[in-house]
CSV table of C-alpha atoms in Angstrom, one decimal:
chain,number,residue,atom,x,y,z
B,1,UNK,CA,0.0,0.0,0.0
B,2,UNK,CA,3.0,2.4,0.6
B,3,UNK,CA,3.8,2.2,-3.1
B,4,UNK,CA,0.2,3.1,-3.9
B,5,UNK,CA,0.7,6.5,-2.3
B,6,UNK,CA,1.7,8.0,-5.6
B,7,UNK,CA,-2.0,7.5,-6.7
B,8,UNK,CA,-2.8,10.3,-4.4
B,9,UNK,CA,-0.9,12.9,-6.5
B,10,UNK,CA,-4.1,13.3,-8.6
B,11,UNK,CA,-5.9,16.5,-9.4
B,12,UNK,CA,-9.0,17.5,-7.7
B,13,UNK,CA,-12.5,16.5,-8.9
B,14,UNK,CA,-15.4,18.7,-9.9
B,15,UNK,CA,-17.2,20.3,-7.0
B,16,UNK,CA,-20.3,22.3,-6.1
B,17,UNK,CA,-19.6,25.1,-3.7
B,18,UNK,CA,-22.6,26.3,-1.7
B,19,UNK,CA,-22.0,29.5,0.4
B,20,UNK,CA,-24.4,30.3,3.2
B,21,UNK,CA,-24.0,33.6,5.1
B,22,UNK,CA,-27.1,33.5,7.2
B,23,UNK,CA,-25.3,35.0,10.2
B,24,UNK,CA,-21.9,36.8,9.9
B,25,UNK,CA,-19.3,35.5,12.2
B,26,UNK,CA,-17.5,37.6,14.8
B,27,UNK,CA,-13.8,37.8,15.2
B,28,UNK,CA,-12.2,35.6,17.8
B,29,UNK,CA,-11.7,37.4,21.1
B,30,UNK,CA,-9.9,35.0,23.4
B,31,UNK,CA,-6.2,35.1,23.7
B,32,UNK,CA,-3.9,32.1,24.2
B,33,UNK,CA,-3.2,33.2,27.7
B,34,UNK,CA,-7.0,33.3,28.5
B,35,UNK,CA,-7.5,29.8,27.1
B,36,UNK,CA,-4.5,28.4,28.9
B,37,UNK,CA,-5.3,29.8,32.2
B,38,UNK,CA,-3.1,28.1,34.8
B,39,UNK,CA,-2.1,25.2,32.5
B,40,UNK,CA,1.7,24.9,32.1
B,41,UNK,CA,2.6,25.8,28.5
B,42,UNK,CA,5.0,24.3,25.9
B,43,UNK,CA,8.6,25.1,25.4
B,44,UNK,CA,9.1,25.8,21.7
B,45,UNK,CA,12.5,25.4,20.1
B,46,UNK,CA,14.3,24.1,17.0
B,47,UNK,CA,13.6,20.5,16.1
B,48,UNK,CA,15.9,17.9,17.6
B,49,UNK,CA,16.0,15.4,14.8
B,50,UNK,CA,15.6,11.9,16.1
B,51,UNK,CA,16.1,8.8,14.0
B,52,UNK,CA,12.3,8.4,13.8
B,53,UNK,CA,11.8,11.9,12.5
B,54,UNK,CA,14.8,11.7,10.1
B,55,UNK,CA,13.2,8.6,8.5
B,56,UNK,CA,9.8,10.3,7.9
B,57,UNK,CA,8.9,11.4,4.4
B,58,UNK,CA,8.1,15.0,5.3
B,59,UNK,CA,11.5,15.6,6.8
B,60,UNK,CA,13.3,14.0,3.9
B,61,UNK,CA,11.3,16.3,1.6
B,62,UNK,CA,11.6,19.5,3.5
B,63,UNK,CA,14.5,19.1,5.9
B,64,UNK,CA,16.7,21.5,3.9
B,65,UNK,CA,13.9,23.6,2.5
B,66,UNK,CA,14.1,27.2,4.0
B,67,UNK,CA,10.4,27.7,3.4
B,68,UNK,CA,9.6,25.3,6.3
B,69,UNK,CA,10.6,25.9,9.9
B,70,UNK,CA,11.4,22.6,11.7
B,71,UNK,CA,10.4,23.2,15.3
B,72,UNK,CA,9.3,21.1,18.3
B,73,UNK,CA,7.1,21.9,21.3
B,74,UNK,CA,6.9,20.0,24.6
B,75,UNK,CA,3.6,18.9,26.1
B,76,UNK,CA,3.6,19.0,29.9
B,77,UNK,CA,0.3,17.2,29.9
B,78,UNK,CA,1.9,14.3,28.0
B,79,UNK,CA,4.9,13.9,30.3
B,80,UNK,CA,7.1,16.4,28.4
B,81,UNK,CA,6.7,14.7,25.1
B,82,UNK,CA,8.3,16.7,22.3
B,83,UNK,CA,6.0,17.2,19.3
B,84,UNK,CA,7.6,17.9,15.9
B,85,UNK,CA,6.1,20.9,14.1
B,86,UNK,CA,6.3,21.7,10.4
B,87,UNK,CA,5.8,25.4,10.1
B,88,UNK,CA,5.3,27.6,7.0
B,89,UNK,CA,6.0,31.0,8.4
B,90,UNK,CA,4.3,34.2,7.3
B,91,UNK,CA,7.6,36.0,6.7
B,92,UNK,CA,6.5,39.0,8.7
B,93,UNK,CA,5.1,39.9,12.1
B,94,UNK,CA,1.4,40.5,13.0
B,95,UNK,CA,0.0,37.8,10.8
B,96,UNK,CA,-2.6,35.1,11.5
B,97,UNK,CA,-2.0,31.4,12.2
B,98,UNK,CA,-3.6,28.3,10.7
B,99,UNK,CA,-3.3,25.0,12.7
B,100,UNK,CA,-3.5,22.3,10.1
B,101,UNK,CA,-4.1,18.8,11.5
B,102,UNK,CA,-3.2,15.5,9.8
B,103,UNK,CA,-5.5,12.5,9.3
B,104,UNK,CA,-5.4,9.1,11.0
B,105,UNK,CA,-1.9,7.8,10.0
B,106,UNK,CA,-0.3,11.2,10.0
B,107,UNK,CA,3.4,11.8,9.7
B,108,UNK,CA,4.1,8.5,11.5
B,109,UNK,CA,2.7,6.7,8.4
B,110,UNK,CA,4.0,9.2,5.9
B,111,UNK,CA,0.4,10.3,5.2
B,112,UNK,CA,0.5,14.0,6.2
B,113,UNK,CA,-0.1,17.3,4.6
B,114,UNK,CA,3.5,18.1,4.0
B,115,UNK,CA,4.2,14.8,2.3
B,116,UNK,CA,1.0,14.3,0.2
B,117,UNK,CA,-0.3,17.8,-0.6
B,118,UNK,CA,0.8,21.1,-2.1
B,119,UNK,CA,0.6,22.9,1.2
B,120,UNK,CA,4.0,24.4,1.2
B,121,UNK,CA,3.8,25.7,-2.4
B,122,UNK,CA,0.3,27.0,-1.8
B,123,UNK,CA,0.9,28.8,1.5
B,124,UNK,CA,4.5,30.0,1.0
B,125,UNK,CA,3.3,33.4,-0.4
B,126,UNK,CA,0.1,33.9,1.6
B,127,UNK,CA,1.7,35.8,4.5
B,128,UNK,CA,0.0,33.5,7.1
B,129,UNK,CA,1.7,31.1,9.5
B,130,UNK,CA,0.7,27.5,8.9
B,131,UNK,CA,1.5,25.0,11.7
B,132,UNK,CA,1.3,21.2,11.1
B,133,UNK,CA,1.9,19.0,14.2
B,134,UNK,CA,3.8,16.0,12.9
B,135,UNK,CA,2.6,13.5,15.5
B,136,UNK,CA,-0.7,12.3,16.9
B,137,UNK,CA,-1.6,9.4,14.6
B,138,UNK,CA,-5.0,7.8,15.4
B,139,UNK,CA,-5.5,10.1,18.4
B,140,UNK,CA,-8.4,12.3,17.1
B,141,UNK,CA,-6.3,15.1,18.6
B,142,UNK,CA,-8.4,14.9,21.8
B,143,UNK,CA,-7.9,14.4,25.5
B,144,UNK,CA,-8.3,10.7,26.2
B,145,UNK,CA,-10.1,9.5,29.3
B,146,UNK,CA,-7.6,6.6,29.7
B,147,UNK,CA,-4.1,6.0,28.6
B,148,UNK,CA,-3.8,3.5,25.8
B,149,UNK,CA,-0.9,1.0,25.4
B,150,UNK,CA,-0.7,0.5,21.6
B,151,UNK,CA,1.9,0.9,18.9
B,152,UNK,CA,1.1,4.5,18.0
B,153,UNK,CA,-1.3,5.3,20.9
B,154,UNK,CA,0.9,4.8,24.0
B,155,UNK,CA,0.7,6.7,27.2
B,156,UNK,CA,-1.1,10.0,27.9
B,157,UNK,CA,-3.0,11.4,24.9
B,158,UNK,CA,-3.8,15.0,25.8
B,159,UNK,CA,-3.9,16.6,22.4
B,160,UNK,CA,-6.7,19.1,23.0
B,161,UNK,CA,-4.7,20.4,26.0
B,162,UNK,CA,-1.6,20.6,23.9
B,163,UNK,CA,-3.2,22.3,20.8
B,164,UNK,CA,-5.4,24.8,22.6
B,165,UNK,CA,-3.6,25.5,25.9
B,166,UNK,CA,0.0,24.5,25.8
B,167,UNK,CA,1.1,25.4,22.3
B,168,UNK,CA,-0.5,28.6,21.0
B,169,UNK,CA,0.9,31.1,23.4
B,170,UNK,CA,4.6,30.3,23.1
B,171,UNK,CA,4.5,29.4,19.4
B,172,UNK,CA,2.5,32.4,18.3
B,173,UNK,CA,4.9,34.6,20.4
B,174,UNK,CA,7.9,33.1,18.6
B,175,UNK,CA,6.2,33.6,15.2
B,176,UNK,CA,5.2,37.2,16.2
B,177,UNK,CA,1.7,36.3,15.1
B,178,UNK,CA,-1.4,38.3,15.8
B,179,UNK,CA,-4.5,37.0,17.7
B,180,UNK,CA,-6.3,35.7,14.6
B,181,UNK,CA,-6.2,31.9,14.0
B,182,UNK,CA,-7.9,29.1,12.2
B,183,UNK,CA,-8.0,25.3,12.7
B,184,UNK,CA,-8.6,22.7,10.0
B,185,UNK,CA,-8.2,19.0,9.4
B,186,UNK,CA,-9.2,16.2,7.1
B,187,UNK,CA,-10.9,12.9,7.8
B,188,UNK,CA,-10.2,12.0,11.4
B,189,UNK,CA,-9.0,15.5,12.2
B,190,UNK,CA,-11.9,17.2,10.5
B,191,UNK,CA,-13.9,16.0,13.4
B,192,UNK,CA,-11.2,17.3,15.7
B,193,UNK,CA,-11.2,20.8,14.2
B,194,UNK,CA,-14.9,21.1,14.9
B,195,UNK,CA,-14.6,19.9,18.4
B,196,UNK,CA,-11.6,22.1,19.4
B,197,UNK,CA,-13.5,25.1,18.1
B,198,UNK,CA,-16.6,24.2,20.0
B,199,UNK,CA,-14.7,23.5,23.2
B,200,UNK,CA,-13.0,26.9,22.9
B,201,UNK,CA,-15.7,29.2,21.5
B,202,UNK,CA,-14.2,32.6,20.7
B,203,UNK,CA,-10.7,31.3,20.1
B,204,UNK,CA,-10.8,30.5,16.4
B,205,UNK,CA,-11.8,32.9,13.7
B,206,UNK,CA,-12.3,30.1,11.2
B,207,UNK,CA,-12.7,26.3,11.1
B,208,UNK,CA,-12.1,23.9,8.2
B,209,UNK,CA,-13.6,20.4,8.2
B,210,UNK,CA,-12.6,18.4,5.2
B,211,UNK,CA,-14.5,15.1,4.9
B,212,UNK,CA,-15.2,14.5,8.6
B,213,UNK,CA,-18.1,13.2,10.6
B,214,UNK,CA,-19.5,15.3,13.5
B,215,UNK,CA,-21.9,12.7,14.9
B,216,UNK,CA,-19.5,10.7,17.1
B,217,UNK,CA,-22.0,9.5,19.7
B,218,UNK,CA,-24.4,7.8,17.2
B,219,UNK,CA,-24.2,4.0,17.1
B,220,UNK,CA,-22.7,3.5,13.7
B,221,UNK,CA,-20.4,6.5,13.9
B,222,UNK,CA,-19.0,5.3,17.2
B,223,UNK,CA,-18.0,2.1,15.5
B,224,UNK,CA,-16.2,4.1,12.8
B,225,UNK,CA,-14.2,5.6,15.7
B,226,UNK,CA,-13.3,2.1,16.7
B,227,UNK,CA,-12.0,1.3,13.2
B,228,UNK,CA,-9.7,4.3,13.3
B,229,UNK,CA,-8.3,4.1,16.9
B,230,UNK,CA,-7.9,0.4,16.6
B,231,UNK,CA,-5.3,1.0,14.0
B,232,UNK,CA,-3.3,2.9,16.6
B,233,UNK,CA,-3.8,0.3,19.3
B,234,UNK,CA,-6.6,2.0,21.2
B,235,UNK,CA,-10.3,1.7,21.8
B,236,UNK,CA,-13.0,4.5,21.7
B,237,UNK,CA,-14.0,3.6,25.2
B,238,UNK,CA,-10.4,4.6,26.3
B,239,UNK,CA,-10.8,7.8,24.3
B,240,UNK,CA,-14.2,9.1,25.1
B,241,UNK,CA,-15.8,6.5,27.4
B,242,UNK,CA,-18.9,4.5,26.6
B,243,UNK,CA,-21.0,5.5,23.7
B,244,UNK,CA,-23.6,8.0,24.7
B,245,UNK,CA,-21.9,8.8,28.0
B,246,UNK,CA,-21.3,12.4,29.1
B,247,UNK,CA,-17.8,12.6,27.8
B,248,UNK,CA,-18.7,11.1,24.4
B,249,UNK,CA,-21.6,13.5,24.0
B,250,UNK,CA,-19.3,16.4,24.9
B,251,UNK,CA,-17.1,15.2,22.0
B,252,UNK,CA,-20.0,15.0,19.6
B,253,UNK,CA,-19.6,18.1,17.3
B,254,UNK,CA,-23.1,17.6,15.9
B,255,UNK,CA,-24.8,17.8,19.3
B,256,UNK,CA,-22.8,20.8,20.2
B,257,UNK,CA,-23.0,22.5,16.8
B,258,UNK,CA,-24.4,25.7,18.3
B,259,UNK,CA,-21.0,26.4,19.7
B,260,UNK,CA,-19.6,26.8,16.2
B,261,UNK,CA,-21.4,30.2,16.1
B,262,UNK,CA,-18.9,33.0,15.8
B,263,UNK,CA,-16.4,31.2,13.5
B,264,UNK,CA,-16.3,31.3,9.8
B,265,UNK,CA,-16.8,27.7,8.6
B,266,UNK,CA,-15.7,25.7,5.6
B,267,UNK,CA,-17.2,22.2,5.5
B,268,UNK,CA,-16.8,19.6,2.7
B,269,UNK,CA,-17.6,16.1,1.6
B,270,UNK,CA,-17.6,14.0,-1.6
B,271,UNK,CA,-20.3,11.7,-2.7
B,272,UNK,CA,-18.4,8.4,-2.5
B,273,UNK,CA,-18.9,7.8,-6.2
B,274,UNK,CA,-15.7,7.1,-8.1
B,275,UNK,CA,-14.2,10.0,-9.8
B,276,UNK,CA,-11.6,10.0,-12.6
B,277,UNK,CA,-8.8,9.8,-10.1
B,278,UNK,CA,-10.3,6.6,-8.6
B,279,UNK,CA,-10.3,4.6,-11.8
B,280,UNK,CA,-7.6,2.4,-13.3
B,281,UNK,CA,-7.4,4.2,-16.6
B,282,UNK,CA,-6.2,7.4,-15.0
B,283,UNK,CA,-3.1,5.7,-13.6
B,284,UNK,CA,-2.4,3.2,-16.3
B,285,UNK,CA,-2.0,6.2,-18.7
B,286,UNK,CA,0.8,7.4,-16.4
B,287,UNK,CA,2.6,4.2,-16.9
B,288,UNK,CA,2.1,2.8,-13.4
B,289,UNK,CA,2.4,-0.9,-12.6
B,290,UNK,CA,-0.9,-2.6,-13.4
B,291,UNK,CA,-0.8,-4.8,-10.3
B,292,UNK,CA,-0.4,-1.8,-8.0
B,293,UNK,CA,-3.1,0.0,-9.9
B,294,UNK,CA,-5.6,-2.9,-9.5
B,295,UNK,CA,-5.0,-3.2,-5.7
B,296,UNK,CA,-5.0,0.5,-5.1
B,297,UNK,CA,-8.1,1.3,-7.2
B,298,UNK,CA,-10.0,-1.5,-5.5
B,299,UNK,CA,-9.3,0.0,-2.1
B,300,UNK,CA,-10.2,3.5,-3.2
B,301,UNK,CA,-13.5,2.6,-4.9
B,302,UNK,CA,-14.7,0.1,-2.3
B,303,UNK,CA,-13.4,1.1,1.0
B,304,UNK,CA,-12.9,4.8,0.2
B,305,UNK,CA,-16.3,5.0,-1.4
B,306,UNK,CA,-18.1,3.5,1.5
B,307,UNK,CA,-16.4,5.8,4.0
B,308,UNK,CA,-17.0,8.9,2.0
B,309,UNK,CA,-20.7,8.1,1.5
B,310,UNK,CA,-21.0,7.8,5.2
B,311,UNK,CA,-19.1,11.1,5.7
B,312,UNK,CA,-21.4,12.7,3.1
B,313,UNK,CA,-24.5,11.7,5.0
B,314,UNK,CA,-23.1,12.9,8.3
B,315,UNK,CA,-22.0,16.2,6.8
B,316,UNK,CA,-25.5,16.9,5.3
B,317,UNK,CA,-26.9,16.2,8.8
B,318,UNK,CA,-24.6,18.8,10.2
B,319,UNK,CA,-25.6,21.3,7.5
B,320,UNK,CA,-29.2,20.8,8.3
B,321,UNK,CA,-28.6,21.5,12.0
B,322,UNK,CA,-26.4,24.5,11.3
B,323,UNK,CA,-29.0,25.9,8.9
B,324,UNK,CA,-31.8,25.4,11.5
B,325,UNK,CA,-29.6,27.4,14.0
B,326,UNK,CA,-29.0,30.1,11.5
B,327,UNK,CA,-25.2,29.5,11.4
B,328,UNK,CA,-23.7,30.1,8.0
B,329,UNK,CA,-20.9,28.1,6.4
B,330,UNK,CA,-19.1,27.6,3.0
B,331,UNK,CA,-20.1,24.0,2.0
B,332,UNK,CA,-18.2,22.1,-0.7
B,333,UNK,CA,-20.2,19.0,-1.7
B,334,UNK,CA,-18.4,17.2,-4.5
B,335,UNK,CA,-20.6,15.1,-6.8
B,336,UNK,CA,-17.9,12.5,-7.1
B,337,UNK,CA,-14.9,11.4,-5.1
B,338,UNK,CA,-13.8,8.9,-2.5
B,339,UNK,CA,-12.3,9.3,0.9
B,340,UNK,CA,-8.8,10.2,-0.4
B,341,UNK,CA,-6.3,13.0,-1.0
B,342,UNK,CA,-7.5,14.5,-4.3
B,343,UNK,CA,-10.6,16.1,-2.5
B,344,UNK,CA,-8.5,17.2,0.5
B,345,UNK,CA,-6.0,18.9,-1.7
B,346,UNK,CA,-8.8,20.8,-3.3
B,347,UNK,CA,-10.2,21.7,0.1
B,348,UNK,CA,-6.8,23.1,1.1
B,349,UNK,CA,-7.0,25.7,-1.6
B,350,UNK,CA,-10.8,26.2,-1.6
B,351,UNK,CA,-10.9,26.9,2.2
B,352,UNK,CA,-8.4,29.8,1.9
B,353,UNK,CA,-11.2,32.1,0.8
B,354,UNK,CA,-13.1,31.3,4.0
B,355,UNK,CA,-10.0,31.8,6.1
B,356,UNK,CA,-9.0,35.0,4.4
B,357,UNK,CA,-12.5,36.4,5.0
B,358,UNK,CA,-12.2,35.6,8.7
B,359,UNK,CA,-8.7,37.1,9.0
B,360,UNK,CA,-9.0,40.2,6.9
B,361,UNK,CA,-12.7,41.1,6.1
B,362,UNK,CA,-13.7,42.0,9.6
């Protein structure tokens, strides 16, 4: 499957962009210091390159690229764990910051934004700081109720504390950033982006949810959580407790959708129907190995199609709830496309309009 990664260098598919502006968002008002309170914060410094980091694709690709700062930040809540950060700096002071979260496998499985998207080329001239935490595979970037003991999920998992309380203050101070920020993610972390904004209302000017599911306490969706965290060696009960319990419901972005009010929103999903970039002919024309093409396309069309169809249903449910509450968003519902990188690459660029409006049009 690693060799199949090159399939994901495809162009984006056709999309329908629906813009709703029922209620204009207000600028974020909370500072990092207000959100952190008495929580000990990170120490941010230059990346200390371990053997594990040196072997990851993103570092091999950008280790010597001056457009990307290689930093690390400690997490007191995770026993001082050092989290690698790939940062695309704004290049000048008093600029906003976008926190861009990886999906399930993340940098640990060479399936991250820096490796598999055009993020550096796209944001290099946008005069905005882009921060990509290069750890957290299968964690949902949340605070776990219990410590798991798996291959990727091992020990304290306090990612919400890290991303919202420990990291922003010292990192944004180092970057000389202003108090405008966005948070975005795809697949697993699309859910996380919604939740972190809901739990810290007034902290994020904008939120991007690329092909995620907000309904994490519903029966079927809770089992989808299991499929993801199992890959890292954990269980959803360790993460958010029993389905339907208080902590699970607190981490259901659909139930708490009202708390997205005040942030500009970009929300996307594809239909699950195969697009051009999901079919064999597209890759065979590029001279790829037919055996690799056959295996990869089967996974994209079957597994990726089923997942994205479920995501599409979940996302339409979220839209209905936000519409009922009078909360506007930019929706991107693609008529074709599976749960794969071509759509997320499109979202990376399409959501910039939403973020720009949040940062500069207020």
